[in-house]
């Protein structure tokens, strides 16, 4: 069976580390995810990404440190102020210590995200970073996942040990959210200007989004110079206004992961590729970041996602093993061989 000459040409470029352009991206996204060609595309992306980093993957932990009815008002998020059922709460010192102890028990957490709502108390957040920094091993980085933030605040975060920032200008920003796309983009630039790494994501992808919308969103990160890219499908959270559109399949998500992997691999700073939520098809299509989650999560109705949608460290290790990765990287890029013995030693077998 043959693939089209256009797909062959694009894959040839990717194998030779020639950057893919928007037209290439558009063509790849237009391929049916159920087709033979999608299978070839997903296999090529996985192979190129794995070859680049010695078949390694990373596990990151995310802790939601604040819950408030959020003025971001995102129509897909469980915390949007117009539709949330959550009361305000903040993670205490003891809970933080316990969650970090769980994540770091076997010293194989690459990085820890501390996540807030769109508006947050900077002083309290900086204190949380300082506490977390003392609790994690030296080989675990601390990352920020915060609302729109100025240059000075990011400089403060960098000074006390934050390595990078997750931030996105979402598909439908300003329409499906109450936030200004320009503010989102400026925050991304602020993070880079403060000397922090930038991690972004094409999100939240729903069945109604066009290929052109996806291309525009994917290239925001590519053109800024990200260290990580990712794809996230929108979860039809019950009660959120966009739940009526439904969800794309994990197969379609894996197809998009493959496209983003190939389009971003040539960005000089690009290191790892994520997917939300973790799924095996995407780890066979270029993704190599898995996220363990605890506390608040915009895709979950439970106040502690570890009890519902969120995956724990053991499930993350097992998923990476089942998807054929042979190394887990720590935050200093050192490698731990990922094999059956490691799963046994870390209590990660079912
Ligand atoms: S996605 Fe973030 S900014 Fe939007 S409502 Fe949820 S917590 Fe707020």
XYZ file of C-alpha atoms and ligand atoms in Angstrom:
358
model
C 0.000 0.000 0.000
C 1.300 3.461 -0.869
C 1.025 6.828 0.845
C 0.436 10.059 -1.086
C 3.485 11.773 -2.537
C 2.674 14.847 -0.436
C 2.774 12.893 2.817
C 5.963 11.187 1.683
C 7.554 14.572 0.951
C 6.556 15.994 4.338
C 7.838 12.951 6.231
C 11.094 13.129 4.291
C 11.490 16.743 5.459
C 10.818 15.680 9.041
C 13.371 12.844 8.885
C 15.951 15.328 7.561
C 15.177 17.874 10.339
C 13.823 20.441 7.871
C 11.190 22.590 9.654
C 7.604 21.919 8.574
C 5.540 24.985 7.636
C 1.886 25.861 8.128
C 0.874 24.270 4.806
C 2.552 21.006 5.823
C 0.795 21.175 9.178
C -2.545 21.829 7.494
C -2.089 18.874 5.151
C -1.165 16.521 7.989
C -4.127 17.614 10.105
C -6.460 17.063 7.140
C -5.630 13.353 7.015
C -8.331 11.070 8.429
C -7.078 9.632 11.731
C -8.637 6.276 10.846
C -6.613 5.932 7.631
C -3.478 3.948 6.813
C -1.690 7.262 6.251
C -2.473 8.381 9.792
C -0.856 5.170 11.039
C 2.285 5.935 9.043
C 2.316 9.530 10.315
C 1.930 8.481 13.967
C 4.654 5.849 13.668
C 7.034 8.323 11.999
C 6.489 10.936 14.723
C 7.094 8.428 17.527
C 10.197 7.107 15.838
C 11.737 10.556 15.216
C 11.010 11.798 18.741
C 12.286 8.618 20.420
C 15.451 8.566 18.338
C 16.209 12.117 19.438
C 16.228 11.372 23.166
C 17.256 7.735 23.568
C 13.694 6.446 23.932
C 13.156 8.436 27.146
C 10.039 9.892 28.685
C 9.446 12.151 31.660
C 6.921 12.145 34.480
C 5.745 15.462 35.794
C 3.497 16.102 38.767
C 0.839 18.774 38.965
C -0.630 20.083 42.198
C -3.559 22.497 42.129
C -2.717 24.860 44.987
C -5.756 27.178 44.773
C -9.422 26.681 44.009
C -11.666 29.699 43.489
C -14.604 30.493 41.230
C -12.344 31.705 38.430
C -12.848 35.042 36.636
C -11.288 33.433 33.538
C -14.801 32.092 33.015
C -13.646 29.465 30.493
C -16.688 27.644 29.176
C -14.910 24.286 29.176
C -13.493 24.497 32.699
C -14.975 23.248 35.909
C -13.802 26.396 37.785
C -15.382 29.065 35.507
C -17.092 31.555 37.860
C -20.459 31.489 36.078
C -20.972 27.743 36.329
C -18.684 26.311 39.029
C -19.903 24.469 42.121
C -16.543 24.811 43.899
C -15.966 26.898 47.031
C -12.644 28.736 47.479
C -9.838 26.809 49.146
C -6.047 26.857 49.318
C -3.692 23.978 49.793
C -2.163 23.927 53.283
C 1.495 23.274 54.117
C 0.788 19.746 55.400
C -1.168 18.774 52.294
C 1.595 20.158 50.096
C 4.182 18.133 52.022
C 2.099 14.958 51.718
C 1.463 15.382 47.992
C 5.122 16.081 47.255
C 6.142 13.064 49.360
C 3.810 10.903 47.240
C 5.150 12.278 43.943
C 8.825 12.107 44.917
C 8.938 8.838 46.875
C 11.203 7.160 44.299
C 13.028 10.285 43.102
C 11.909 9.958 39.476
C 9.788 13.098 39.112
C 11.236 15.327 36.379
C 9.330 18.436 37.480
C 6.511 19.640 39.673
C 3.876 22.117 38.457
C 2.208 24.358 41.001
C -1.120 25.401 39.482
C -3.345 28.339 40.418
C -6.475 29.917 38.996
C -6.345 32.911 36.619
C -6.082 35.405 39.498
C -3.859 34.456 42.392
C -2.086 35.901 45.392
C 1.516 36.327 44.240
C 2.998 36.469 47.763
C 1.266 33.271 48.822
C 2.280 31.612 45.543
C 5.931 32.575 46.024
C 5.805 31.116 49.538
C 4.358 27.895 48.135
C 7.215 27.722 45.617
C 9.764 28.201 48.386
C 8.150 25.473 50.484
C 7.982 23.102 47.520
C 11.575 23.814 46.555
C 12.723 22.633 50.002
C 10.652 19.450 49.767
C 11.528 18.144 46.285
C 14.775 16.308 45.437
C 17.485 18.360 43.707
C 16.735 16.540 40.477
C 13.099 17.692 40.375
C 12.446 21.053 38.742
C 9.699 23.444 39.882
C 7.401 24.860 37.202
C 4.623 27.473 37.356
C 1.116 27.169 35.912
C -0.485 30.521 36.665
C -2.830 33.102 35.151
C -1.680 36.145 33.208
C 1.457 37.450 34.897
C 3.857 40.362 34.465
C 7.573 40.299 33.819
C 8.566 41.265 37.380
C 6.534 38.478 38.959
C 8.138 35.936 36.633
C 11.564 37.314 37.529
C 10.709 36.756 41.220
C 9.712 33.180 40.442
C 12.919 32.573 38.552
C 14.967 34.018 41.402
C 13.567 31.469 43.858
C 14.088 28.489 41.607
C 11.303 28.141 39.017
C 12.624 26.734 35.722
C 9.683 27.254 33.409
C 6.085 28.286 32.894
C 3.093 26.579 31.299
C 0.950 29.081 29.476
C -1.385 28.958 26.507
C -3.393 31.223 24.284
C -6.318 28.867 23.886
C -8.356 28.059 20.805
C -11.346 30.396 21.126
C -9.570 32.617 23.676
C -11.726 35.717 24.237
C -14.811 33.933 22.852
C -15.065 30.805 24.987
C -13.188 32.580 27.793
C -13.374 36.059 29.333
C -9.643 36.574 28.791
C -7.889 38.711 26.203
C -5.750 36.713 23.726
C -3.217 39.571 23.669
C -2.771 39.307 27.458
C -2.213 35.571 27.129
C 0.439 36.086 24.447
C 2.104 38.862 26.441
C 2.331 36.554 29.465
C 4.132 33.987 27.308
C 6.570 36.654 26.155
C 7.030 37.820 29.771
C 7.999 34.316 30.822
C 10.606 34.101 28.075
C 11.880 37.623 28.821
C 12.325 36.624 32.478
C 14.623 33.832 31.336
C 12.124 31.055 32.019
C 11.412 28.122 29.721
C 8.004 28.187 28.040
C 5.734 25.158 27.847
C 2.565 25.417 25.810
C -0.221 23.346 24.363
C -2.784 23.313 21.577
C -5.938 23.291 23.670
C -8.720 22.658 24.422
C -9.423 20.796 21.174
C -13.079 20.019 20.493
C -14.842 18.299 17.572
C -16.046 21.654 16.204
C -12.591 23.176 15.708
C -11.346 23.581 12.132
C -7.936 22.569 10.819
C -7.087 26.255 10.300
C -7.858 27.038 13.947
C -5.571 24.208 15.041
C -2.738 25.322 12.735
C -2.902 28.909 14.038
C -2.855 27.697 17.622
C -0.029 25.190 17.129
C 2.245 27.783 15.518
C 1.951 30.273 18.417
C 4.289 28.092 20.461
C 6.494 27.086 17.557
C 7.129 30.716 16.587
C 7.826 31.792 20.180
C 10.447 29.155 20.839
C 8.933 26.702 23.289
C 10.734 24.023 25.282
C 7.655 21.822 25.335
C 4.582 21.540 23.159
C 1.491 19.443 23.780
C -2.062 18.679 22.698
C -5.100 18.557 24.953
C -8.591 17.519 24.031
C -11.458 19.293 25.706
C -13.120 17.018 28.220
C -16.899 17.349 28.213
C -17.016 18.227 31.916
C -20.655 17.803 33.034
C -22.187 21.233 33.654
C -19.607 23.159 31.598
C -21.223 25.123 28.740
C -19.222 23.498 25.906
C -19.923 19.924 27.036
C -22.740 19.826 24.455
C -20.203 19.600 21.596
C -18.821 16.312 22.925
C -15.178 15.175 22.640
C -12.712 14.119 19.973
C -11.499 10.514 20.230
C -8.140 9.507 21.678
C -7.226 8.353 18.159
C -7.801 11.866 16.770
C -5.859 13.310 19.709
C -2.955 10.952 18.935
C -3.036 12.060 15.296
C -2.801 15.712 16.402
C 0.021 14.824 18.828
C 1.950 13.314 15.902
C 1.455 16.447 13.786
C 2.559 18.813 16.573
C 5.562 16.592 17.348
C 6.773 16.762 13.750
C 6.085 20.489 13.406
C 7.870 21.446 16.649
C 10.806 19.023 16.734
C 13.044 21.441 14.816
C 12.514 24.320 17.283
C 16.026 24.541 18.780
C 14.785 24.690 22.393
C 12.135 21.971 21.991
C 12.708 19.058 24.382
C 9.531 17.118 25.249
C 6.010 16.588 23.909
C 2.953 16.296 26.120
C -0.628 15.064 25.861
C -3.635 15.613 28.120
C -5.031 13.402 29.331
C -2.458 10.611 29.162
C -3.373 7.832 26.718
C -1.424 4.996 25.129
C -2.238 5.907 21.510
C -0.556 9.298 21.928
C 2.570 7.758 23.493
C 2.867 5.703 20.312
C 2.564 8.921 18.273
C 5.280 11.238 19.621
C 4.224 12.163 23.153
C 6.800 11.534 25.880
C 5.522 13.501 28.885
C 3.056 11.966 31.303
C 1.412 14.023 34.036
C 0.467 12.751 37.460
C -2.116 15.054 39.004
C -3.299 15.868 42.495
C -5.547 18.589 43.937
C -7.608 20.879 41.699
C -7.925 20.075 37.972
C -9.918 22.114 35.410
C -11.074 18.898 33.716
C -12.475 17.307 36.853
C -15.528 17.865 39.072
C -13.742 16.320 42.095
C -11.804 18.722 44.329
C -8.867 16.248 44.445
C -8.352 14.848 40.970
C -6.092 12.093 42.357
C -9.352 10.462 43.490
C -10.937 10.635 40.031
C -9.406 11.557 36.615
C -5.822 12.207 37.752
C -3.206 9.447 37.384
C -0.783 8.611 40.210
C 2.963 8.007 39.762
C 2.600 4.227 39.632
C 0.096 4.387 36.775
C 2.323 6.866 34.933
C 5.388 4.561 35.149
C 3.326 1.577 34.053
C 1.836 3.436 31.096
C 5.279 4.542 29.883
C 6.591 0.990 30.215
C 3.623 -0.449 28.302
C 4.206 2.120 25.556
C 7.757 0.885 25.096
C 9.830 3.649 26.690
C 13.060 2.303 28.162
C 14.227 5.324 30.189
C 12.673 7.796 32.605
C 14.550 11.105 32.825
C 15.009 13.119 35.996
C 15.038 16.913 35.943
C 18.826 16.962 35.514
C 18.377 14.763 32.381
C 19.969 11.735 34.047
C 18.256 8.472 33.053
C 16.680 5.654 35.046
C 16.284 2.398 33.077
C 12.559 1.639 32.827
C 12.040 -2.120 32.956
C 9.981 -4.697 34.803
C 12.326 -4.640 37.805
C 11.895 -0.905 38.128
C 8.112 -1.283 38.108
C 8.389 -3.885 40.874
C 10.794 -1.761 42.950
C 8.497 1.276 42.702
C 5.230 -0.580 43.423
C 4.023 0.226 39.935
C 2.647 -3.135 38.825
C -1.127 -3.499 39.126
S -9.134 27.221 32.530
Fe -7.899 28.373 34.025
S -8.409 30.531 33.570
Fe -10.035 29.310 32.636
S -11.682 29.218 34.184
Fe -10.381 27.398 34.419
S -8.898 27.941 35.995
Fe -9.801 29.849 35.218
